[in-house]
Every structure is written in structure tokens, then in C-alpha cells.
Amino acid sequence: MVTTSKPEYKVIGTRPVRPDGVDKVTGRAQYGADIKQQGALAGRVLRSPHAHANLKKIDASKALALDGVKAVVTARDIVGPDGDLSKLPDPAANILAGTKVLYRGHAVAAVAAINDHVAQEALKLIEVEYEVLPAVLDVREAMRPDAPILHEALRTRAPTGPSEGPSNVVAQTVSAFGDIEAGFAECDVIVEREFSTKMVHQGYIEPQAATAHWNSDDQLTIWTCTQGSFPARESVSQILGHPISKIKVIPTEIGGGFGGKISVYLEPVAALLSRATGKPVSMRMDRTDVFEGTGPTPGTNIRIKLGATKDGKLRAAYGDMAYENGAYPGSAAMYATMVVTAAYQIEHVKFDGFDVVVNKPRTQDYRAPSAPAAAFAMEQLIDEIADQLKIDPLKFRLMNSAAEGSRGPMGMPFKRIGHEECVEAALNSPHYNTPLEGPNRGRGVASGFWFNVGLRSSVNVSVQPDGTVNLNEGNTDIGGTRASLAMQLAETLGITFEDVKATVVDTDSVGVNDVTAGSRVTFASGMAVHEAGKNLIAALKERLAPTWQTTPDEVQFEAGVFKNADGSKTMTFKEAAVATVGRGVGLTVSGSVNAGFLAGGGFAHHIVDVEVDPDTGKTTILRYTAIQDAGTAVHPAYVEGQMQGGAVQGIGWALNEEYYYDDTGRMANSSFLDYRIPTSLDVPMIETIIVEVPNPLHPFGVRGVGEPGIVPPLAAIANAVARATGVRQTQLPMSPRRILETTRGIA
Amino acid sequence: MTGRTYVSARINGEQRDFLVEPRQSLLETLRDELGMTGAKEGCNNGNCGACNVIVNGSLVNACCVLGVECNGAEIVTIEGVADGETLHPLQTSFLENAALQCGICTPGFIVAAKALLDKEPDADEARIRHWLAGNLCRCTGYDKIVRAVLDAADDMRRAPAKA
Amino acid sequence: MQALEYVAPASLDEAVAALAKHGATARVLAGGTDVIIQAREGRRQVGVMVDIKGIKEATSFSFGSDGSLTVGAAAPCARLYGDAEVQKRFPALVDSASLIGGIQIQSRASLGGNLCNSSPAADSIPTLIALGGVCNIIGPSGKRDVPVEDFCTAPGQNVLQAGELLVSITFPAPAANSGAAFERFIPRNEMDIAVVNAAASVALSADGSKFESARIAVGAVAPTPLYVKAAGDALAGKPVSEATIDAAAAAASDAAKPITDMRGSAAQRKHLAGVLTKHVINTAIARAKGA
């Protein structure tokens, strides 16, 4: 661990076992599909076999006649008998298609039946009449004026005003600073390349699952494995026109998300089926549903031109970045234009972003959304310039590194950040200082940046009669945040980790919380926890003051101990709690924050050694080191886990993962057999170096750590493969097939 | 609808008698008929290992076995790995090594690792990675899982009685 | 999944009777790692599962007095590759059996199931062909034998007629100074369908300088696993040299008529057919000399 300087913490920085741990190693933890309600029906979704078609007619009569089938719902059940299906707004139309299907896997109807087998048999009996339309699957093709149009009403948002006619380009956004032409005129070395990446999936192991019960009093209860119970409640309310006051979302344990479980899919459908049948309805996706019917991350086509002076200063960068949004508008390209140069100080930059709809699933966030593909392009060009200038690639990055005060991704200056420290840690690492020898081998490095977000968090803390505290939080715990929040509360109150009991509660039981995403929970909910802790200390001061014949202002709290002005009376937090609650009256406080959009930014740097088999084109990862600025590592083991997990997801993305489409717009590899996420045999141990440059925006200096770690791997591996083979890789995945094509011409 | 078949099996040391439809997998049987939801469905086609259980001493994907095939079988699931309230060394090791993040793959990994260490108490890193290659984890990158199994093996060798 | 029936005959006669009774919708259930999934995903219509794991001939394996090996069609891969005698005498079978799926699959999947599933990319079939395996089939009209290379007829299809059952596969005793090997190429290191696979069985002269005979098979390069006689012929009677081996590899590559799909391109597969053939011949030679 590399630490600049931080206070002495008692709990933060230790590695306790998480509160939900025992349930998870014994099989007792309840995930989305583990919810079993009395008398529940099973629901299944019928999905479009076509990538693009008008939906002419749905006839469910044969399905409804099947023994055991209780209800069939379609978008008609959303808009009502007199509603206009063609005007079904975007979030609802992705849940159940209105008049058009926009991708293979688009939901068109759903069945509730006495069991899952009957529900699946019933799907085959629903007759759907489609008018098949030409589909467009490639981002650049979708931008052409003669491309098939997905949304007749869509007009491009551009700096010059909206487009005249319909277009698949959702928005053209520009991120520009300085004078790009003057910048390139100063450059001695200019490199320029075009890169492309394929759509990939988050690959969480737990398929989406939800249970809904629409009670006869119109109270709707939903159990779901979501990344955001409050946003899920909001979405369901919006789609069904049902007030949030009548919806309770109970988050279950969640089996991975990485951004893919932010949106709702099954929740509103299960609610409709429950309303139609009067019974709880449980729904789950199979793996093909997950690939075809949820939200992968965009494929891209990115062109970048980058220039530097011969003394090694980056001066100008220009780029044109086209990102697939899938079937409905998104904003990945806009983010890409902001993050692409964030790790460096480049005076003159201009990046045009194009967000484009194509006939593929509506994309969703996937860990640092948009940044890995941008880094795949940018970090390779950085390496090429460093090579041309004969400067060590790490030293070159250090020479041009972003730093406190330099221009950040939206133009505002960075506060204290840790990119230089990450690159320095790489330079000093055992890995970088061990020569790589042998034929067909290469070493690559790359940096990565992600914004991290703040947003809204609320927690409740109640003091128990024995002096322990219960922490109720509203963010689902996807990787150990119950522990990281309990640790911050314990630190604030000067008590032990074991004296805090952290629980994730439903939407009726705590103030509003935004998504478990954006690397924000340990950061922003941590701030809420700190706030609640301070409120609790203030409340206890109020209670102690009269018994100590003083005023609350005179009661001090330091290192877990209350004392009066002259120090003649002292009480630990726990003693104070027992005295005032155990022998007094209950005490509950809350902490609520809106931590804003930007959360200080996080940087990572990775080093990888590869060997490429010249006969088969297969790349083996020999050694891997992940370095990341965690600000303050609350639970270092969980920080390492985020770094390692991000690195291995990146390895999969770099080498083998892709949505492989056939000519009809069907994903041909929608299983874990053919969508190749890494297995334990495909990766080595992932070495980690945690850098700690405290975040000035957080009381304990915490930075979000979930996302930056997936940004560097694609580029780091490409840089390593380029050194191993002498051939630059501009397309993902760098599969054996691609390597044979590019190195041997076997195509 | 088809008829249901009577099946009698020992599950985690207890005799269980139940009725299943022939089309129900062992995974569905455990989860839907017997209320044991520790084995998870990640893919339902034998590619992720989240539903791993041990049948007659062999590690299997419960989604690739029919419930009706299990008449007379001896089955161990994640619910039977701990000895009452005493965790198995693998369970303790997974907790201490932070070898789980979301935890959905954890039951499968622990059952698979138990099947390995029951047979090969001296398994090394290469052997563990090979054995666990049928279990997918998307959160951890496998590093801490492999270390947890190595540590548990070490603990079990030191104190075999506990295992 | 569609509703189905399950029967578990205790003898071959009962199995044949069950298959005859239920006709075309009956499928034999061995390890189930393919057929259960295919039934669930609607890729095969199955009305009745005939579980043959209660039949001794189908689940056991044994060596004949002549050194031949007969493997029951439902004997799990893990049991086969865990057997010391099989490891010693038929290492190529161990290569294949230990590569079919992960450990969880191998405890159920069998060579017979892999063969009857008749995938062009099946990881055991090239080995079964290279080793000269013969299918022992029983049916309503009695028993018949079919060489493995003639068993598969198209992707997912084979010579078994309605009511017929693959009981076991018999491998002749390995010749003196012989060796065999199997290898597959996959993009990951586990959990993948072969992009290409290949097996070779070679018999050398006593001094190891010459190939006496050889059998080569490659998979995932045609609608069925291919027995490449030309590749074996390129070795038989020739000196053990790189040039000879290259010629055999070229013959295997020539014989490959692959398609492009999500698992690999046609050009990649043709190339890999040669690469893998070379690898397996070299391993087979090393085993022949080491024996």
C-alpha cells in the first residue's frame, strides 16, 4: 500500500468479516429468485425473435386456454384499453413493446401460470404477427442517412440545433478546450488511428428476478435483486402510473450487477401479472433472456488523433467517438468525450461524441461506462507516441499527468487526485522492475479514470439498550458495503465494528437513496453515516449535559469518549448509550446527504505481461498488477477485491467477450458457454497496490473504488500484445481468431 | 401435466421423501419442492457451477440432473456443509479471505472446493484453478477464492478433526 | 420444459423394449449433460427419458484378455480417466475424457453420450476414431457393430435407428510401440466448445525411426468429426521426421471443410487443423517411445 498521509484510524483500514458473510457461505442468504411467497404464480416473458419489426397483433387466446395459465399481459395493460400504444413512452416501451420491436429479445408479452414449466409452454402458444423491417446493427452504418430508422420521432440534438428529419443519432456532443489546430501545429509527433469495440455484457451470475404482489388495497410490494430499490420504485411508478406512496420495494441480496441491474425489467411486468391475477407473481430470466433482454454496454467506433512535441509534452488531441446506445437513447458517447483525456494535461482538445441507436438491446451502464473503450484507443496512442519519442511509457505518462489544479473532465480544475501517485507506484512496483524475458512476450501498461458520483444517501441509526447501534441503510450491498459503512460509523462513534449492526432495509424504512452504482455507496452513504454519527453524538451530548450539570456545548467528544469541560466526568460512547437509552428512552437519528454529481474522481494504472502463441493466436496473461487510488481504503481487502474483479472483467473484454451477431440480428452466443467470461484457469493471481491519496470531498478521504479498475485492462493488454507481436490491435476482442488475422493474415 | 414420481434420498444426512415431475431438475427439486435455495441458478445449462451439489460423492451441476434420477442417492448441498452452527474450514476461510463479493457463486464454489479437498487435501494452486474452472465468478477475479481454498486446505491439514 | 416420462430399465432387454415401446420421442439418458439441456431448451423433442445407468453393460468398463478395452456407453468420464490401467494403456482417452466440460460435467458425461450427441466438435470422437473404436449397438433386430468413424452422419445425427441403443465402445489393444494423443483448441482454457480438435494414433517401428501405421481424426471442421485417412497414409511407412509430420498436418488441413461461426472462422479452423494435427502426432510419438 502507498499512502501519502492520513489520520490514525481505529476501525478504518482493518479487515473485519462482513455482517452478511455467514449467510452467504451457508446458502441462507436470500437472492432475487429465492423469494417464495405463499401461492405465488410463475411469470415468463415472450421476446421478439426479430431485430426490428412492426408489432401488428398479439393473440393470446390459445395460451390462456392452456390448463394452469392464469393471465397474459402486453403493453395494452400499461396504456389501458383506450391508450395509444404508439405513444408508449420510452421506459415502458422497453418493458413491453408497443407498436414496434427494436431488438431481438425485446419483451412483447408475459404469462403467469401455476408453475414455470407451464408458463414457458404457454409462451409458445401466444401468436404474434410481426411485419419484419430492415435492421441496423453497426454504429457507423446507423449514422448513415439511408439507414433504417428506429424512432420516427427522434431528432438529433446537436450544437447547431436539432436535425430536420428523423435520425438514429441521438445527440452530437462536443468537449473542446483550447485551439485544436494551433495545438497540432505545435506537435512534432502525431499518431492517428481508428478503433472499434463490440457490445459486451456485465455478466453478473444472478439473472434478474423479481416477485410482485399487488394487494387488493392497491398496495404494491416488490421483492427484487436491484441496484437501486428507490429508483426501481420510481420507475415502476412511472411506467404503471401507480403512486410511489403505494409501492414498497424490498431489496433482496443481489448477485452482481456492475451497472446492469440499475434499470427495471421484470418488476413492472410481475406487478401487472399480479394485478391481473390477484396473486403474488415471481419472475426470473434465463441466461439467454439476460443476454438478449437486459442492458449490455455499447459497442464503439472511435477515431483519435494525438500529438506531442519532441520533448515529450502532449499538446493536442482530437477524436470522433461513436457509441451504440442500443434500441433507446443514451449518453455514453457524451461521457466518453469527457473522460478520454482525463488522466493527462493536454491544452488543446476537441472530441465529438455521437450517441446512436441501433437494433440491439438498450444499453446500460457497465462499470465506468464508456471509459474502457475510450482508454483502449487513447492509451494505445499514448504508448505509440512514447515509443516514437523513445521515452519509457510510464515516465511519459508521468510527464503529462493530470494533477491537482489541472483541468478536469468538465473543465473545472481537479481537486487533489492520485494519478501521478499511481504511475509512480507502477514505476516502483516489483512487477515493472522485473524484466520480462522470452519469445512472443510483451509488457503493457495503461491508465484509467472514472468520475465516481455522489448523489443522495440516507441512513438511520438507532441506539440499542446495550449500547450497540443499528445502522439501517437503503443501498443494496453488492460487494461489502454493509461492512464499509458500519466501519465508518464505528470510526465516527469510537466504537468497535462488532458494535454496529448494518442492515439493508426497504423503501418504506429509510430516507431516499440513489442507485448502488457510480462507486458511490462507500463514498456518499459513508458521508450519510458520518452525518448520522455526528447527529448521534450531538443527541447524546444533549442527554448527558443535564446529568453533568453543564450545557451540551461544554460536553466534548473525542476518540470515543464524552467528557465535561474540566475532564472530571467521562463516559465512553457505549456507557453514554447504556445510561441514556438502556436506562432512559430510545434514540434514533438519521443522516442524509446529497453528495453532488462529482465525487473527486478515481484513477487506476495496470501492468500486464502476456505471451501470444504465434501458431494459435491465443494470448496468455502471465502476470498482472493493478494499482489504484482508493483515497482512504476503508476495508483494504474489499478494495483489492474491486481492483481484482475489475481487472479480470477487463481481461475478458480484451480477449474474448463480444456480442456475436448473425446476419439476422440474432446474438449467436447468448450462453455462458459461448460468451466467454474468464474462468479461474484463464487468469493468474492479480497483484494489487492500493494508493491512498485522501479525497478532500469526504470526511475520511474515501474515493469510490468500484469502477476505475475496469478502465485500463483493454489498453494495457493491447499494448502488451503489440509488444509481443509487433502488431497494433485496434479491434476488440483480441481473440485468437483476430490475432491470427492480424499477425498471420489468416482470415 | 404429468404424474409425479416418488423419490427417496438422503440429503445432508437426512432421509427425504418427495414427489417430483420427471422434467424437474435436481436444482428445481431442491429449490422449489424442498425449499433449499442455497444452490443457485446462474445459467441452467451446466456452464456456471452456481448449482453445484455432491451426489453419491461426485460433484455435479444440479441443473444437469433430473430429480427422479436421485432415488436412493446421497446428496450434499451447501446447506449441509457446516456442522450445525460450526462452519466448515472452507466457509471460515472464504469469510476471512474476503473471497466473496456479491456471494451468488459462493455456495457453488464452496461445494466444489469441498469435493476437491475431500479427495485431494494437498491440492495446489494449479490443481485448485483447474478444479474450479467449471465455476464462474464475475466479482472477484478468482484471486481471493483460490487463496481461500489454499488456506482452508492448510487449516484442514493442521486440524483434520475439525473438517 | 415439456412434460416427459422417465423409465429406468435394469437390463439391455428392458431398455430395448422401452425404446421400442415409446418410439421416436424416446431418448437415452446417460449423464444427461447434453440431452437434459437440449430438452429444456427445446432443441430436442423428448417424450421419454430412458435412463440406462442401471444397466451394468452400459456403465462398466473392462479390459479383454487380448488387451482390448470395452467402455460402457454411460460410464462417466471421471471414472474412466481416474482408472490407473486406462491412464497407462489409453492416455488419449484420458486426454479427451478429462476435457469434456468441467469437473461437474465429467462426473456425469460419458464417451457414449458424447458420441450419440454427435456434435461435430465433440471432444471424444476424434480420439475414438483414432483409436479404431467400434460401437456395440443393440436394437430390436439384435446386435450390430459400427466403426466410430461411420457413426455420425450429420450435426446431431447418427446411424442409430429408432429403438437402437449404443451399449459400449470397444478399442483394440494398442499395437507395440504405439502411442496416441488428443488436443483441442479453445479460446479460454476451460468451458468452451472446441474451435478445432484433433487426435492421432501412431505405431512406430521397433527402433522408433519409422511410422508403421497411423490414424488421424479432426473435429469441428466438417458436419461430422472427420477420419482423415490421407493424413494417416502420409505417415505410414515413412520416416519419423518433421517433413513427414508436416505432410500429414497438411493433409488434415486439406481435408477440413469448416464453416465460419461464433466459435471461429473457416480460415482459422483450416489453419488450426494443421497445427493441432502436428501437435498430436508429436505427442503420440513421444508416448510411443516412452512406453
PDB file of C-alpha atoms in Angstrom, chain A residues 398-591:
ATOM      1  CA  LEU A 398       4.044  10.928 -15.581  1.00  0.00           C
ATOM      2  CA  MET A 399       5.425  13.822 -17.652  1.00  0.00           C
ATOM      3  CA  ASN A 400       1.922  14.586 -18.882  1.00  0.00           C
ATOM      4  CA  SER A 401      -0.147  13.557 -15.877  1.00  0.00           C
ATOM      5  CA  ALA A 402      -3.204  15.382 -14.646  1.00  0.00           C
ATOM      6  CA  ALA A 403      -2.718  16.782 -11.161  1.00  0.00           C
ATOM      7  CA  GLU A 404      -4.415  18.931  -8.531  1.00  0.00           C
ATOM      8  CA  GLY A 405      -5.476  22.177 -10.197  1.00  0.00           C
ATOM      9  CA  SER A 406      -5.173  20.943 -13.763  1.00  0.00           C
ATOM     10  CA  ARG A 407      -8.244  20.981 -15.999  1.00  0.00           C
ATOM     11  CA  GLY A 408     -10.665  18.177 -15.164  1.00  0.00           C
ATOM     12  CA  PRO A 409     -13.070  16.388 -17.457  1.00  0.00           C
ATOM     13  CA  MET A 410     -15.806  19.029 -17.390  1.00  0.00           C
ATOM     14  CA  GLY A 411     -13.407  21.944 -17.413  1.00  0.00           C
ATOM     15  CA  MET A 412     -13.322  22.505 -13.678  1.00  0.00           C
ATOM     16  CA  PRO A 413      -9.904  22.054 -12.057  1.00  0.00           C
ATOM     17  CA  PHE A 414      -9.226  18.749 -10.333  1.00  0.00           C
ATOM     18  CA  LYS A 415      -9.075  18.754  -6.578  1.00  0.00           C
ATOM     19  CA  ARG A 416      -6.417  16.504  -5.032  1.00  0.00           C
ATOM     20  CA  ILE A 417      -6.162  13.365  -7.199  1.00  0.00           C
ATOM     21  CA  GLY A 418      -3.813  10.420  -7.310  1.00  0.00           C
ATOM     22  CA  HIS A 419      -2.882   9.685 -10.923  1.00  0.00           C
ATOM     23  CA  GLU A 420       0.768  10.636 -10.533  1.00  0.00           C
ATOM     24  CA  GLU A 421       0.998   8.541  -7.388  1.00  0.00           C
ATOM     25  CA  CYS A 422      -0.480   5.546  -9.234  1.00  0.00           C
ATOM     26  CA  VAL A 423       2.029   5.835 -12.088  1.00  0.00           C
ATOM     27  CA  GLU A 424       4.884   6.307  -9.624  1.00  0.00           C
ATOM     28  CA  ALA A 425       3.715   3.209  -7.756  1.00  0.00           C
ATOM     29  CA  ALA A 426       3.800   1.348 -11.070  1.00  0.00           C
ATOM     30  CA  LEU A 427       7.345   2.577 -11.738  1.00  0.00           C
ATOM     31  CA  ASN A 428       8.396   1.350  -8.291  1.00  0.00           C
ATOM     32  CA  SER A 429       6.466  -1.902  -8.402  1.00  0.00           C
ATOM     33  CA  PRO A 430       8.125  -5.310  -8.197  1.00  0.00           C
ATOM     34  CA  HIS A 431       6.365  -6.188 -11.439  1.00  0.00           C
ATOM     35  CA  TYR A 432       7.714  -3.289 -13.500  1.00  0.00           C
ATOM     36  CA  ASN A 433      11.193  -3.822 -12.099  1.00  0.00           C
ATOM     37  CA  THR A 434      11.291  -7.493 -13.100  1.00  0.00           C
ATOM     38  CA  PRO A 435      12.482  -7.887 -16.687  1.00  0.00           C
ATOM     39  CA  LEU A 436      10.158  -9.862 -18.953  1.00  0.00           C
ATOM     40  CA  GLU A 437      12.078 -12.393 -20.992  1.00  0.00           C
ATOM     41  CA  GLY A 438      11.234 -14.982 -23.604  1.00  0.00           C
ATOM     42  CA  PRO A 439       9.879 -15.045 -27.144  1.00  0.00           C
ATOM     43  CA  ASN A 440       6.366 -13.867 -28.082  1.00  0.00           C
ATOM     44  CA  ARG A 441       6.027 -11.962 -24.845  1.00  0.00           C
ATOM     45  CA  GLY A 442       5.241  -8.362 -24.170  1.00  0.00           C
ATOM     46  CA  ARG A 443       4.504  -5.989 -21.316  1.00  0.00           C
ATOM     47  CA  GLY A 444       1.837  -3.316 -21.465  1.00  0.00           C
ATOM     48  CA  VAL A 445       0.699  -0.525 -19.180  1.00  0.00           C
ATOM     49  CA  ALA A 446      -2.281   1.785 -19.195  1.00  0.00           C
ATOM     50  CA  SER A 447      -4.003   4.356 -17.016  1.00  0.00           C
ATOM     51  CA  GLY A 448      -7.689   4.761 -16.378  1.00  0.00           C
ATOM     52  CA  PHE A 449     -10.015   7.389 -14.956  1.00  0.00           C
ATOM     53  CA  TRP A 450     -13.588   7.405 -13.785  1.00  0.00           C
ATOM     54  CA  PHE A 451     -15.589  10.316 -12.367  1.00  0.00           C
ATOM     55  CA  ASN A 452     -17.317   8.495  -9.494  1.00  0.00           C
ATOM     56  CA  VAL A 453     -20.571  10.071  -8.407  1.00  0.00           C
ATOM     57  CA  GLY A 454     -22.032  11.353  -5.148  1.00  0.00           C
ATOM     58  CA  LEU A 455     -25.849  11.719  -5.281  1.00  0.00           C
ATOM     59  CA  ARG A 456     -28.329  11.100  -2.463  1.00  0.00           C
ATOM     60  CA  SER A 457     -27.936   8.785   0.501  1.00  0.00           C
ATOM     61  CA  SER A 458     -29.852   8.406   3.730  1.00  0.00           C
ATOM     62  CA  VAL A 459     -29.326   6.180   6.718  1.00  0.00           C
ATOM     63  CA  ASN A 460     -30.999   5.643  10.066  1.00  0.00           C
ATOM     64  CA  VAL A 461     -29.055   4.846  13.188  1.00  0.00           C
ATOM     65  CA  SER A 462     -30.739   3.679  16.357  1.00  0.00           C
ATOM     66  CA  VAL A 463     -29.082   3.136  19.694  1.00  0.00           C
ATOM     67  CA  GLN A 464     -29.817  -0.157  21.413  1.00  0.00           C
ATOM     68  CA  PRO A 465     -30.207  -0.558  25.187  1.00  0.00           C
ATOM     69  CA  ASP A 466     -26.868  -2.373  25.417  1.00  0.00           C
ATOM     70  CA  GLY A 467     -25.029   0.475  23.788  1.00  0.00           C
ATOM     71  CA  THR A 468     -24.631  -1.082  20.359  1.00  0.00           C
ATOM     72  CA  VAL A 469     -26.095   0.659  17.340  1.00  0.00           C
ATOM     73  CA  ASN A 470     -28.195  -0.487  14.428  1.00  0.00           C
ATOM     74  CA  LEU A 471     -27.412   1.043  11.060  1.00  0.00           C
ATOM     75  CA  ASN A 472     -30.238   0.831   8.526  1.00  0.00           C
ATOM     76  CA  GLU A 473     -29.212   1.782   5.032  1.00  0.00           C
ATOM     77  CA  GLY A 474     -31.077   1.862   1.756  1.00  0.00           C
ATOM     78  CA  ASN A 475     -28.427   0.867  -0.739  1.00  0.00           C
ATOM     79  CA  THR A 476     -28.269  -2.764  -1.712  1.00  0.00           C
ATOM     80  CA  ASP A 477     -24.958  -4.282  -0.718  1.00  0.00           C
ATOM     81  CA  ILE A 478     -23.293  -5.597  -3.814  1.00  0.00           C
ATOM     82  CA  GLY A 479     -19.798  -6.199  -2.552  1.00  0.00           C
ATOM     83  CA  GLY A 480     -19.379  -5.476   1.124  1.00  0.00           C
ATOM     84  CA  THR A 481     -20.836  -2.022   1.733  1.00  0.00           C
ATOM     85  CA  ARG A 482     -22.669  -3.067   4.883  1.00  0.00           C
ATOM     86  CA  ALA A 483     -19.199  -3.626   6.266  1.00  0.00           C
ATOM     87  CA  SER A 484     -17.621  -0.478   4.845  1.00  0.00           C
ATOM     88  CA  LEU A 485     -20.495   1.685   6.157  1.00  0.00           C
ATOM     89  CA  ALA A 486     -20.546   0.018   9.568  1.00  0.00           C
ATOM     90  CA  MET A 487     -16.800   0.639   9.782  1.00  0.00           C
ATOM     91  CA  GLN A 488     -17.238   4.350   9.077  1.00  0.00           C
ATOM     92  CA  LEU A 489     -19.967   4.581  11.693  1.00  0.00           C
ATOM     93  CA  ALA A 490     -17.835   2.732  14.236  1.00  0.00           C
ATOM     94  CA  GLU A 491     -14.947   5.090  13.476  1.00  0.00           C
ATOM     95  CA  THR A 492     -17.194   8.138  13.896  1.00  0.00           C
ATOM     96  CA  LEU A 493     -18.603   6.898  17.204  1.00  0.00           C
ATOM     97  CA  GLY A 494     -15.372   5.480  18.557  1.00  0.00           C
ATOM     98  CA  ILE A 495     -16.862   2.007  18.980  1.00  0.00           C
ATOM     99  CA  THR A 496     -15.895  -1.357  17.561  1.00  0.00           C
ATOM    100  CA  PHE A 497     -17.053  -2.761  14.262  1.00  0.00           C
ATOM    101  CA  GLU A 498     -18.824  -5.537  16.160  1.00  0.00           C
ATOM    102  CA  ASP A 499     -20.962  -2.956  17.973  1.00  0.00           C
ATOM    103  CA  VAL A 500     -22.567  -1.832  14.723  1.00  0.00           C
ATOM    104  CA  LYS A 501     -25.229  -3.963  13.105  1.00  0.00           C
ATOM    105  CA  ALA A 502     -25.769  -2.935   9.490  1.00  0.00           C
ATOM    106  CA  THR A 503     -28.912  -3.900   7.609  1.00  0.00           C
ATOM    107  CA  VAL A 504     -30.208  -3.049   4.169  1.00  0.00           C
ATOM    108  CA  VAL A 505     -33.852  -2.027   4.534  1.00  0.00           C
ATOM    109  CA  ASP A 506     -36.783  -1.446   2.192  1.00  0.00           C
ATOM    110  CA  THR A 507     -38.034   1.786   0.667  1.00  0.00           C
ATOM    111  CA  ASP A 508     -40.563   2.342   3.460  1.00  0.00           C
ATOM    112  CA  SER A 509     -37.923   2.257   6.164  1.00  0.00           C
ATOM    113  CA  VAL A 510     -35.284   4.843   5.348  1.00  0.00           C
ATOM    114  CA  GLY A 511     -34.890   8.153   3.500  1.00  0.00           C
ATOM    115  CA  VAL A 512     -34.269   8.312  -0.204  1.00  0.00           C
ATOM    116  CA  ASN A 513     -31.185   6.671  -1.674  1.00  0.00           C
ATOM    117  CA  ASP A 514     -29.971   6.793  -5.239  1.00  0.00           C
ATOM    118  CA  VAL A 515     -28.515   3.765  -7.010  1.00  0.00           C
ATOM    119  CA  THR A 516     -25.834   1.411  -5.795  1.00  0.00           C
ATOM    120  CA  ALA A 517     -23.633   2.487  -8.680  1.00  0.00           C
ATOM    121  CA  GLY A 518     -21.101   5.090  -9.704  1.00  0.00           C
ATOM    122  CA  SER A 519     -18.767   3.784  -6.994  1.00  0.00           C
ATOM    123  CA  ARG A 520     -20.844   5.898  -4.646  1.00  0.00           C
ATOM    124  CA  VAL A 521     -22.032   3.848  -1.687  1.00  0.00           C
ATOM    125  CA  THR A 522     -18.911   3.708   0.469  1.00  0.00           C
ATOM    126  CA  PHE A 523     -18.302   7.345  -0.528  1.00  0.00           C
ATOM    127  CA  ALA A 524     -21.738   9.010  -0.331  1.00  0.00           C
ATOM    128  CA  SER A 525     -23.537   6.680   2.066  1.00  0.00           C
ATOM    129  CA  GLY A 526     -20.343   6.873   4.073  1.00  0.00           C
ATOM    130  CA  MET A 527     -20.917  10.625   4.277  1.00  0.00           C
ATOM    131  CA  ALA A 528     -24.505   9.990   5.387  1.00  0.00           C
ATOM    132  CA  VAL A 529     -23.240   7.581   8.018  1.00  0.00           C
ATOM    133  CA  HIS A 530     -20.736  10.164   9.226  1.00  0.00           C
ATOM    134  CA  GLU A 531     -23.527  12.734   9.334  1.00  0.00           C
ATOM    135  CA  ALA A 532     -25.734  10.364  11.318  1.00  0.00           C
ATOM    136  CA  GLY A 533     -22.840   9.647  13.656  1.00  0.00           C
ATOM    137  CA  LYS A 534     -22.331  13.337  14.315  1.00  0.00           C
ATOM    138  CA  ASN A 535     -26.067  13.766  14.914  1.00  0.00           C
ATOM    139  CA  LEU A 536     -25.979  10.893  17.354  1.00  0.00           C
ATOM    140  CA  ILE A 537     -23.054  12.368  19.230  1.00  0.00           C
ATOM    141  CA  ALA A 538     -24.879  15.707  19.417  1.00  0.00           C
ATOM    142  CA  ALA A 539     -28.006  13.978  20.724  1.00  0.00           C
ATOM    143  CA  LEU A 540     -26.032  12.194  23.411  1.00  0.00           C
ATOM    144  CA  LYS A 541     -24.369  15.442  24.423  1.00  0.00           C
ATOM    145  CA  GLU A 542     -27.854  16.882  24.917  1.00  0.00           C
ATOM    146  CA  ARG A 543     -28.737  13.973  27.155  1.00  0.00           C
ATOM    147  CA  LEU A 544     -25.514  13.956  29.144  1.00  0.00           C
ATOM    148  CA  ALA A 545     -25.353  17.700  29.753  1.00  0.00           C
ATOM    149  CA  PRO A 546     -28.136  17.923  32.398  1.00  0.00           C
ATOM    150  CA  THR A 547     -26.788  14.972  34.378  1.00  0.00           C
ATOM    151  CA  TRP A 548     -23.349  16.579  34.348  1.00  0.00           C
ATOM    152  CA  GLN A 549     -24.857  19.951  35.254  1.00  0.00           C
ATOM    153  CA  THR A 550     -23.434  21.567  32.160  1.00  0.00           C
ATOM    154  CA  THR A 551     -24.520  22.605  28.697  1.00  0.00           C
ATOM    155  CA  PRO A 552     -24.279  20.424  25.594  1.00  0.00           C
ATOM    156  CA  ASP A 553     -21.674  22.809  24.157  1.00  0.00           C
ATOM    157  CA  GLU A 554     -19.410  22.098  27.074  1.00  0.00           C
ATOM    158  CA  VAL A 555     -19.521  18.332  26.532  1.00  0.00           C
ATOM    159  CA  GLN A 556     -16.605  17.197  24.444  1.00  0.00           C
ATOM    160  CA  PHE A 557     -16.401  14.034  22.362  1.00  0.00           C
ATOM    161  CA  GLU A 558     -13.019  12.718  21.393  1.00  0.00           C
ATOM    162  CA  ALA A 559     -11.724   9.262  20.484  1.00  0.00           C
ATOM    163  CA  GLY A 560     -14.986   7.659  21.511  1.00  0.00           C
ATOM    164  CA  VAL A 561     -15.196   9.350  24.891  1.00  0.00           C
ATOM    165  CA  PHE A 562     -17.541  12.077  26.176  1.00  0.00           C
ATOM    166  CA  LYS A 563     -16.137  14.396  28.835  1.00  0.00           C
ATOM    167  CA  ASN A 564     -17.089  17.565  30.557  1.00  0.00           C
ATOM    168  CA  ALA A 565     -15.059  20.761  30.341  1.00  0.00           C
ATOM    169  CA  ASP A 566     -12.626  20.002  33.179  1.00  0.00           C
ATOM    170  CA  GLY A 567     -12.419  16.322  32.360  1.00  0.00           C
ATOM    171  CA  SER A 568     -13.799  15.308  35.755  1.00  0.00           C
ATOM    172  CA  LYS A 569     -16.608  13.329  34.155  1.00  0.00           C
ATOM    173  CA  THR A 570     -16.057  10.911  31.301  1.00  0.00           C
ATOM    174  CA  MET A 571     -18.103   8.268  29.588  1.00  0.00           C
ATOM    175  CA  THR A 572     -17.381   6.128  26.587  1.00  0.00           C
ATOM    176  CA  PHE A 573     -19.901   6.177  23.799  1.00  0.00           C
ATOM    177  CA  LYS A 574     -21.193   2.835  24.913  1.00  0.00           C
ATOM    178  CA  GLU A 575     -21.527   3.886  28.552  1.00  0.00           C
ATOM    179  CA  ALA A 576     -23.358   7.004  27.499  1.00  0.00           C
ATOM    180  CA  ALA A 577     -25.651   4.968  25.299  1.00  0.00           C
ATOM    181  CA  VAL A 578     -26.458   2.465  28.053  1.00  0.00           C
ATOM    182  CA  ALA A 579     -27.041   5.258  30.544  1.00  0.00           C
ATOM    183  CA  THR A 580     -29.358   7.298  28.372  1.00  0.00           C
ATOM    184  CA  VAL A 581     -31.051   4.681  26.256  1.00  0.00           C
ATOM    185  CA  GLY A 582     -30.709   1.472  28.255  1.00  0.00           C
ATOM    186  CA  ARG A 583     -31.944   3.254  31.358  1.00  0.00           C
ATOM    187  CA  GLY A 584     -33.700   6.095  29.590  1.00  0.00           C
ATOM    188  CA  VAL A 585     -35.517   6.456  26.325  1.00  0.00           C
ATOM    189  CA  GLY A 586     -34.928   5.277  22.769  1.00  0.00           C
ATOM    190  CA  LEU A 587     -32.790   7.233  20.361  1.00  0.00           C
ATOM    191  CA  THR A 588     -32.826   7.224  16.597  1.00  0.00           C
ATOM    192  CA  VAL A 589     -31.070   9.659  14.290  1.00  0.00           C
ATOM    193  CA  SER A 590     -30.652   9.843  10.584  1.00  0.00           C
ATOM    194  CA  GLY A 591     -28.067  11.174   8.218  1.00  0.00           C
TER     195      GLY A 591
END
